[in-house]
Amino acid sequence: QVQLVESGGGLVQSGGSLRLSCAASGSTFSSYNMGWFRQAPGKEREFVARISWSGGATYYADSVKGRFTISRDNAENTVYLQMNSLKPEDTAVYYCNAEYRYSSLRQYWGQGTQVTVSS
């Protein structure tokens, strides 16, 4: 079992920045690929970014590439999402995801943190 707790969401003006954090507990953090997803009102949950268990590989949705950066600190059991140049269309609930590196069937989700970008 992995417990994930997100923090760092809030209200920001267009063009501003936020840094989301996701603290993990309950299992070996470095055994999990970590990701961020988001869900806007009336829309399906969508992929935002992912980082491999070692931190050696990162992947981004086209909509955030060049603006968002995912990173992790395995010593602190935490994954981060630095969001710059925020746009109103980035408004959503952001969820942290942990996927076991040996089986994608073992996944865990956080409770989400709200990000609102005003125009």
Coordinates of C-alpha atoms in Angstrom, one line a residue:
Q1 CA 0.0 0.0 0.0
V2 CA 1.1 3.5 -0.8
Q3 CA -0.5 6.6 0.7
L4 CA -0.2 9.8 -1.3
V5 CA -0.9 13.3 -0.1
E6 CA -0.8 16.3 -2.4
S7 CA -0.2 19.9 -1.4
G8 CA 0.6 23.2 -3.0
G9 CA -2.5 23.9 -5.0
G10 CA -4.3 27.3 -4.9
L11 CA -5.4 30.3 -6.8
V12 CA -2.9 32.1 -9.1
Q13 CA -3.2 34.6 -11.9
S14 CA -2.5 33.7 -15.5
G15 CA 1.3 33.7 -16.1
G16 CA 2.0 32.8 -12.5
S17 CA 3.6 29.7 -11.0
L18 CA 2.8 27.0 -8.5
R19 CA 4.7 24.1 -7.1
L20 CA 2.8 20.9 -6.2
S21 CA 4.2 18.3 -3.9
C22 CA 3.1 14.7 -3.3
A23 CA 4.4 13.0 -0.2
A24 CA 4.3 9.2 -0.3
S25 CA 4.3 6.8 2.6
G26 CA 3.7 3.1 3.3
S27 CA 6.1 1.5 0.8
T28 CA 9.4 1.8 -0.9
F29 CA 9.1 5.1 -2.8
S30 CA 11.9 4.2 -5.3
S31 CA 9.9 1.2 -6.5
Y32 CA 7.3 3.4 -8.1
N33 CA 7.1 5.5 -11.2
M34 CA 5.3 8.7 -10.2
G35 CA 3.0 10.8 -12.2
W36 CA 0.6 13.8 -12.1
F37 CA -2.8 13.8 -13.7
R38 CA -5.5 16.4 -13.7
Q39 CA -9.3 16.6 -14.1
A40 CA -11.1 19.8 -15.1
P41 CA -14.9 20.1 -14.4
G42 CA -16.9 18.1 -16.9
K43 CA -13.8 16.5 -18.4
E44 CA -12.0 13.2 -18.0
R45 CA -8.9 12.8 -16.0
E46 CA -5.8 13.4 -18.2
F47 CA -2.1 12.7 -18.0
V48 CA 0.1 15.6 -17.2
A49 CA 3.6 14.3 -16.4
R50 CA 5.5 11.2 -15.3
I51 CA 8.9 10.4 -13.9
S52 CA 10.6 7.1 -13.7
W53 CA 11.4 5.3 -10.4
S54 CA 15.0 6.5 -10.7
G55 CA 14.3 10.0 -11.9
G56 CA 16.2 9.2 -15.1
A57 CA 13.3 9.6 -17.5
T58 CA 10.5 12.2 -17.7
Y59 CA 7.4 12.5 -19.9
Y60 CA 5.0 15.3 -20.5
A61 CA 1.7 16.0 -22.1
D62 CA 2.1 18.3 -25.1
S63 CA -0.1 20.8 -23.4
V64 CA 2.4 21.4 -20.6
K65 CA 5.7 20.7 -22.2
G66 CA 8.1 23.5 -21.7
R67 CA 6.0 25.0 -18.8
F68 CA 5.8 22.2 -16.2
T69 CA 8.7 20.2 -14.7
I70 CA 8.3 17.0 -12.7
S71 CA 11.0 15.9 -10.3
R72 CA 11.4 13.6 -7.3
D73 CA 13.4 13.3 -4.2
N74 CA 13.7 9.6 -3.3
A75 CA 15.3 10.5 0.1
E76 CA 12.3 12.6 1.0
N77 CA 9.7 10.2 -0.6
T78 CA 8.3 13.2 -2.5
V79 CA 7.5 14.1 -6.1
Y80 CA 7.1 17.6 -7.3
L81 CA 5.4 19.4 -10.2
Q82 CA 6.7 22.9 -10.9
M83 CA 4.2 24.7 -13.0
N84 CA 5.2 28.0 -14.7
S85 CA 3.4 30.3 -17.2
L86 CA 0.1 29.0 -16.0
K87 CA -3.0 29.4 -18.1
P88 CA -6.7 29.4 -17.3
E89 CA -7.0 26.1 -19.1
D90 CA -4.6 24.6 -16.5
T91 CA -7.4 24.9 -13.9
A92 CA -8.2 21.5 -12.6
V93 CA -7.9 19.1 -9.6
Y94 CA -4.3 17.7 -9.8
Y95 CA -3.8 14.1 -8.7
C96 CA -0.6 12.3 -7.8
N97 CA -0.2 8.7 -9.1
A98 CA 2.1 6.0 -8.1
E99 CA 2.6 3.0 -10.5
Y100 CA 4.7 0.0 -9.3
R101 CA 7.7 -0.3 -11.5
Y102 CA 7.2 -4.1 -12.0
S103 CA 3.5 -4.0 -12.6
S104 CA 1.2 -1.3 -13.9
L105 CA -1.7 -3.1 -12.3
R106 CA -0.6 -1.8 -8.9
Q107 CA -1.4 1.9 -8.8
Y108 CA -2.3 4.3 -6.2
W109 CA -3.9 7.8 -6.2
G110 CA -3.8 10.8 -4.0
Q111 CA -6.9 12.8 -3.0
G112 CA -6.1 15.7 -5.3
T113 CA -5.3 19.4 -4.9
Q114 CA -7.2 22.2 -6.6
V115 CA -5.4 24.5 -9.0
T116 CA -7.3 27.6 -10.2
V117 CA -5.8 30.0 -12.7
S118 CA -7.6 33.3 -13.2
S119 CA -7.4 35.3 -16.4

